[in-house]
Amino acid sequence: MIWLPIAVGVLLRLVQLWMPIVGIHSWRQADTAAMARHFAGSDTAIWLPQIDWGGATSGFVESEFPLYPFLVSRVYGLVGVHEWLGRGLSVVCSGLTIWLVIRLGRRWFNTSAGWWGGVVFAVAPLGVYFGRTFQAEALLLFCAAAALECMSLWRQHSSRT
Protein backbone atom coordinates (compact mmCIF):
# COMPACT_ATOMS: atom_id res chain seq x y z
CA MET A 1 0.00 0.00 0.00
CA ILE A 2 3.02 2.29 0.35
CA TRP A 3 3.15 2.70 -3.43
CA LEU A 4 -0.30 4.28 -3.73
CA PRO A 5 0.64 7.72 -2.33
CA ILE A 6 3.90 7.67 -4.29
CA ALA A 7 2.12 6.75 -7.53
CA VAL A 8 -0.59 9.39 -7.02
CA GLY A 9 2.01 12.04 -6.21
CA VAL A 10 4.19 11.19 -9.20
CA LEU A 11 1.19 11.08 -11.56
CA LEU A 12 0.03 14.51 -10.39
CA ARG A 13 3.53 15.90 -10.97
CA LEU A 14 3.81 14.36 -14.45
CA VAL A 15 0.91 16.40 -15.84
CA GLN A 16 2.24 18.41 -18.81
CA LEU A 17 5.83 17.64 -17.90
CA TRP A 18 6.99 18.77 -21.35
CA MET A 19 5.30 22.19 -21.35
CA PRO A 20 7.50 25.29 -21.69
CA ILE A 21 8.71 27.16 -18.65
CA VAL A 22 5.75 29.30 -17.61
CA GLY A 23 4.01 30.24 -14.41
CA ILE A 24 4.48 32.43 -11.40
CA HIS A 25 8.15 31.52 -11.00
CA SER A 26 9.00 31.37 -14.71
CA TRP A 27 11.88 33.84 -14.33
CA ARG A 28 13.54 31.61 -11.73
CA GLN A 29 12.91 28.46 -13.70
CA ALA A 30 14.37 30.12 -16.80
CA ASP A 31 17.48 31.14 -14.86
CA THR A 32 17.89 27.60 -13.52
CA ALA A 33 17.43 26.15 -17.00
CA ALA A 34 19.99 28.63 -18.38
CA MET A 35 22.51 27.59 -15.73
CA ALA A 36 21.97 23.93 -16.61
CA ARG A 37 22.35 24.65 -20.32
CA HIS A 38 25.57 26.62 -19.73
CA PHE A 39 26.99 23.88 -17.51
CA ALA A 40 26.27 21.33 -20.25
CA GLY A 41 27.44 23.47 -23.17
CA SER A 42 30.58 25.09 -21.84
CA ASP A 43 31.54 22.47 -19.24
CA THR A 44 32.22 25.12 -16.60
CA ALA A 45 32.91 24.32 -12.97
CA ILE A 46 29.98 23.93 -10.59
CA TRP A 47 30.99 27.10 -8.71
CA LEU A 48 30.72 29.25 -11.88
CA PRO A 49 27.04 29.28 -12.88
CA GLN A 50 26.12 31.41 -15.90
CA ILE A 51 22.83 32.93 -17.02
CA ASP A 52 21.59 34.50 -20.26
CA TRP A 53 20.68 38.00 -19.13
CA GLY A 54 24.21 39.17 -18.28
CA GLY A 55 24.43 41.53 -21.26
CA ALA A 56 27.97 42.07 -22.51
CA THR A 57 29.43 40.32 -19.47
CA SER A 58 30.37 36.66 -19.25
CA GLY A 59 27.04 35.98 -17.49
CA PHE A 60 28.41 34.60 -14.23
CA VAL A 61 25.78 34.92 -11.53
CA GLU A 62 25.72 34.84 -7.75
CA SER A 63 23.23 32.24 -6.62
CA GLU A 64 22.70 29.47 -4.14
CA PHE A 65 24.96 26.47 -4.63
CA PRO A 66 23.86 25.27 -8.10
CA LEU A 67 23.72 21.53 -7.44
CA TYR A 68 20.33 21.11 -9.14
CA PRO A 69 21.24 22.78 -12.47
CA PHE A 70 24.58 20.96 -12.41
CA LEU A 71 22.81 17.59 -12.02
CA VAL A 72 20.41 18.51 -14.83
CA SER A 73 23.39 19.41 -17.04
CA ARG A 74 24.86 15.94 -16.49
CA VAL A 75 21.58 14.44 -17.72
CA TYR A 76 21.68 16.86 -20.67
CA GLY A 77 25.09 15.45 -21.53
CA LEU A 78 23.54 11.99 -21.85
CA VAL A 79 20.39 12.70 -23.87
CA GLY A 80 20.50 16.34 -25.02
CA VAL A 81 18.99 19.61 -23.81
CA HIS A 82 15.28 19.17 -23.07
CA GLU A 83 13.41 21.17 -20.43
CA TRP A 84 11.34 18.18 -19.39
CA LEU A 85 14.50 16.52 -18.07
CA GLY A 86 14.84 19.23 -15.42
CA ARG A 87 11.22 18.84 -14.48
CA GLY A 88 11.71 15.07 -14.49
CA LEU A 89 14.52 15.36 -11.95
CA SER A 90 12.17 17.37 -9.75
CA VAL A 91 9.48 14.69 -10.09
CA VAL A 92 11.96 11.94 -9.14
CA CYS A 93 13.14 13.91 -6.10
CA SER A 94 9.54 14.61 -5.11
CA GLY A 95 8.56 10.93 -5.41
CA LEU A 96 11.51 9.95 -3.24
CA THR A 97 10.48 12.61 -0.71
CA ILE A 98 6.98 11.13 -0.50
CA TRP A 99 8.58 7.75 0.22
CA LEU A 100 10.77 9.28 2.96
CA VAL A 101 7.78 11.08 4.52
CA ILE A 102 5.99 7.73 4.76
CA ARG A 103 9.06 6.07 6.32
CA LEU A 104 9.53 8.88 8.84
CA GLY A 105 5.85 8.87 9.78
CA ARG A 106 5.95 5.12 10.32
CA ARG A 107 9.06 5.31 12.46
CA TRP A 108 8.05 8.31 14.54
CA PHE A 109 4.32 7.62 14.92
CA ASN A 110 2.70 4.54 13.38
CA THR A 111 2.00 2.89 10.02
CA SER A 112 -1.29 4.71 9.48
CA ALA A 113 0.21 8.13 10.26
CA GLY A 114 3.07 7.49 7.85
CA TRP A 115 0.70 6.50 5.06
CA TRP A 116 -1.58 9.50 5.58
CA GLY A 117 1.41 11.82 5.83
CA GLY A 118 2.56 10.52 2.45
CA VAL A 119 -0.91 11.02 0.97
CA VAL A 120 -1.12 14.60 2.23
CA PHE A 121 2.36 15.43 0.92
CA ALA A 122 1.54 13.75 -2.41
CA VAL A 123 -1.58 15.83 -3.08
CA ALA A 124 -0.76 19.13 -1.35
CA PRO A 125 -1.03 21.86 -4.03
CA LEU A 126 2.27 23.56 -3.21
CA GLY A 127 4.02 20.21 -3.08
CA VAL A 128 2.63 19.30 -6.48
CA TYR A 129 3.52 22.68 -8.00
CA PHE A 130 7.07 22.87 -6.68
CA GLY A 131 7.55 19.11 -7.13
CA ARG A 132 7.46 19.60 -10.89
CA THR A 133 9.07 22.98 -11.51
CA PHE A 134 12.52 23.50 -13.01
CA GLN A 135 13.84 24.68 -9.65
CA ALA A 136 15.87 23.21 -6.81
CA GLU A 137 12.97 23.06 -4.32
CA ALA A 138 12.19 19.37 -4.89
CA LEU A 139 15.85 18.46 -4.45
CA LEU A 140 16.00 20.63 -1.32
CA LEU A 141 12.98 18.88 0.23
CA PHE A 142 14.41 15.50 -0.67
CA CYS A 143 17.74 16.36 0.97
CA ALA A 144 15.96 17.67 4.08
CA ALA A 145 13.84 14.51 4.37
CA ALA A 146 16.92 12.35 3.77
CA ALA A 147 18.77 14.21 6.53
CA LEU A 148 15.86 13.59 8.92
CA GLU A 149 15.82 9.94 7.89
CA CYS A 150 19.57 9.59 8.52
CA MET A 151 19.30 11.36 11.88
CA SER A 152 16.38 9.15 12.86
CA LEU A 153 18.26 5.97 11.90
CA TRP A 154 21.37 7.16 13.72
CA ARG A 155 19.40 7.90 16.90
CA GLN A 156 17.63 4.54 16.66
CA HIS A 157 20.88 2.60 16.23
CA SER A 158 22.90 4.62 18.75
CA SER A 159 20.28 4.08 21.47
CA ARG A 160 20.74 0.30 21.18
CA THR A 161 24.44 0.43 22.03
Coordinates of C-alpha atoms in Angstrom, one line a residue:
M1 CA 0.0 0.0 0.0
I2 CA 3.0 2.3 0.4
W3 CA 3.1 2.7 -3.4
L4 CA -0.3 4.3 -3.7
P5 CA 0.6 7.7 -2.3
I6 CA 3.9 7.7 -4.3
A7 CA 2.1 6.8 -7.5
V8 CA -0.6 9.4 -7.0
G9 CA 2.0 12.0 -6.2
V10 CA 4.2 11.2 -9.2
L11 CA 1.2 11.1 -11.6
L12 CA 0.0 14.5 -10.4
R13 CA 3.5 15.9 -11.0
L14 CA 3.8 14.4 -14.5
V15 CA 0.9 16.4 -15.8
Q16 CA 2.2 18.4 -18.8
L17 CA 5.8 17.6 -17.9
W18 CA 7.0 18.8 -21.3
M19 CA 5.3 22.2 -21.3
P20 CA 7.5 25.3 -21.7
I21 CA 8.7 27.2 -18.6
V22 CA 5.7 29.3 -17.6
G23 CA 4.0 30.2 -14.4
I24 CA 4.5 32.4 -11.4
H25 CA 8.1 31.5 -11.0
S26 CA 9.0 31.4 -14.7
W27 CA 11.9 33.8 -14.3
R28 CA 13.5 31.6 -11.7
Q29 CA 12.9 28.5 -13.7
A30 CA 14.4 30.1 -16.8
D31 CA 17.5 31.1 -14.9
T32 CA 17.9 27.6 -13.5
A33 CA 17.4 26.2 -17.0
A34 CA 20.0 28.6 -18.4
M35 CA 22.5 27.6 -15.7
A36 CA 22.0 23.9 -16.6
R37 CA 22.4 24.6 -20.3
H38 CA 25.6 26.6 -19.7
F39 CA 27.0 23.9 -17.5
A40 CA 26.3 21.3 -20.2
G41 CA 27.4 23.5 -23.2
S42 CA 30.6 25.1 -21.8
D43 CA 31.5 22.5 -19.2
T44 CA 32.2 25.1 -16.6
A45 CA 32.9 24.3 -13.0
I46 CA 30.0 23.9 -10.6
W47 CA 31.0 27.1 -8.7
L48 CA 30.7 29.2 -11.9
P49 CA 27.0 29.3 -12.9
Q50 CA 26.1 31.4 -15.9
I51 CA 22.8 32.9 -17.0
D52 CA 21.6 34.5 -20.3
W53 CA 20.7 38.0 -19.1
G54 CA 24.2 39.2 -18.3
G55 CA 24.4 41.5 -21.3
A56 CA 28.0 42.1 -22.5
T57 CA 29.4 40.3 -19.5
S58 CA 30.4 36.7 -19.2
G59 CA 27.0 36.0 -17.5
F60 CA 28.4 34.6 -14.2
V61 CA 25.8 34.9 -11.5
E62 CA 25.7 34.8 -7.8
S63 CA 23.2 32.2 -6.6
E64 CA 22.7 29.5 -4.1
F65 CA 25.0 26.5 -4.6
P66 CA 23.9 25.3 -8.1
L67 CA 23.7 21.5 -7.4
Y68 CA 20.3 21.1 -9.1
P69 CA 21.2 22.8 -12.5
F70 CA 24.6 21.0 -12.4
L71 CA 22.8 17.6 -12.0
V72 CA 20.4 18.5 -14.8
S73 CA 23.4 19.4 -17.0
R74 CA 24.9 15.9 -16.5
V75 CA 21.6 14.4 -17.7
Y76 CA 21.7 16.9 -20.7
G77 CA 25.1 15.4 -21.5
L78 CA 23.5 12.0 -21.8
V79 CA 20.4 12.7 -23.9
G80 CA 20.5 16.3 -25.0
V81 CA 19.0 19.6 -23.8
H82 CA 15.3 19.2 -23.1
E83 CA 13.4 21.2 -20.4
W84 CA 11.3 18.2 -19.4
L85 CA 14.5 16.5 -18.1
G86 CA 14.8 19.2 -15.4
R87 CA 11.2 18.8 -14.5
G88 CA 11.7 15.1 -14.5
L89 CA 14.5 15.4 -12.0
S90 CA 12.2 17.4 -9.7
V91 CA 9.5 14.7 -10.1
V92 CA 12.0 11.9 -9.1
C93 CA 13.1 13.9 -6.1
S94 CA 9.5 14.6 -5.1
G95 CA 8.6 10.9 -5.4
L96 CA 11.5 10.0 -3.2
T97 CA 10.5 12.6 -0.7
I98 CA 7.0 11.1 -0.5
W99 CA 8.6 7.7 0.2
L100 CA 10.8 9.3 3.0
V101 CA 7.8 11.1 4.5
I102 CA 6.0 7.7 4.8
R103 CA 9.1 6.1 6.3
L104 CA 9.5 8.9 8.8
G105 CA 5.9 8.9 9.8
R106 CA 5.9 5.1 10.3
R107 CA 9.1 5.3 12.5
W108 CA 8.0 8.3 14.5
F109 CA 4.3 7.6 14.9
N110 CA 2.7 4.5 13.4
T111 CA 2.0 2.9 10.0
S112 CA -1.3 4.7 9.5
A113 CA 0.2 8.1 10.3
G114 CA 3.1 7.5 7.9
W115 CA 0.7 6.5 5.1
W116 CA -1.6 9.5 5.6
G117 CA 1.4 11.8 5.8
G118 CA 2.6 10.5 2.5
V119 CA -0.9 11.0 1.0
V120 CA -1.1 14.6 2.2
F121 CA 2.4 15.4 0.9
A122 CA 1.5 13.7 -2.4
V123 CA -1.6 15.8 -3.1
A124 CA -0.8 19.1 -1.4
P125 CA -1.0 21.9 -4.0
L126 CA 2.3 23.6 -3.2
G127 CA 4.0 20.2 -3.1
V128 CA 2.6 19.3 -6.5
Y129 CA 3.5 22.7 -8.0
F130 CA 7.1 22.9 -6.7
G131 CA 7.6 19.1 -7.1
R132 CA 7.5 19.6 -10.9
T133 CA 9.1 23.0 -11.5
F134 CA 12.5 23.5 -13.0
Q135 CA 13.8 24.7 -9.6
A136 CA 15.9 23.2 -6.8
E137 CA 13.0 23.1 -4.3
A138 CA 12.2 19.4 -4.9
L139 CA 15.9 18.5 -4.4
L140 CA 16.0 20.6 -1.3
L141 CA 13.0 18.9 0.2
F142 CA 14.4 15.5 -0.7
C143 CA 17.7 16.4 1.0
A144 CA 16.0 17.7 4.1
A145 CA 13.8 14.5 4.4
A146 CA 16.9 12.3 3.8
A147 CA 18.8 14.2 6.5
L148 CA 15.9 13.6 8.9
E149 CA 15.8 9.9 7.9
C150 CA 19.6 9.6 8.5
M151 CA 19.3 11.4 11.9
S152 CA 16.4 9.1 12.9
L153 CA 18.3 6.0 11.9
W154 CA 21.4 7.2 13.7
R155 CA 19.4 7.9 16.9
Q156 CA 17.6 4.5 16.7
H157 CA 20.9 2.6 16.2
S158 CA 22.9 4.6 18.8
S159 CA 20.3 4.1 21.5
R160 CA 20.7 0.3 21.2
T161 CA 24.4 0.4 22.0

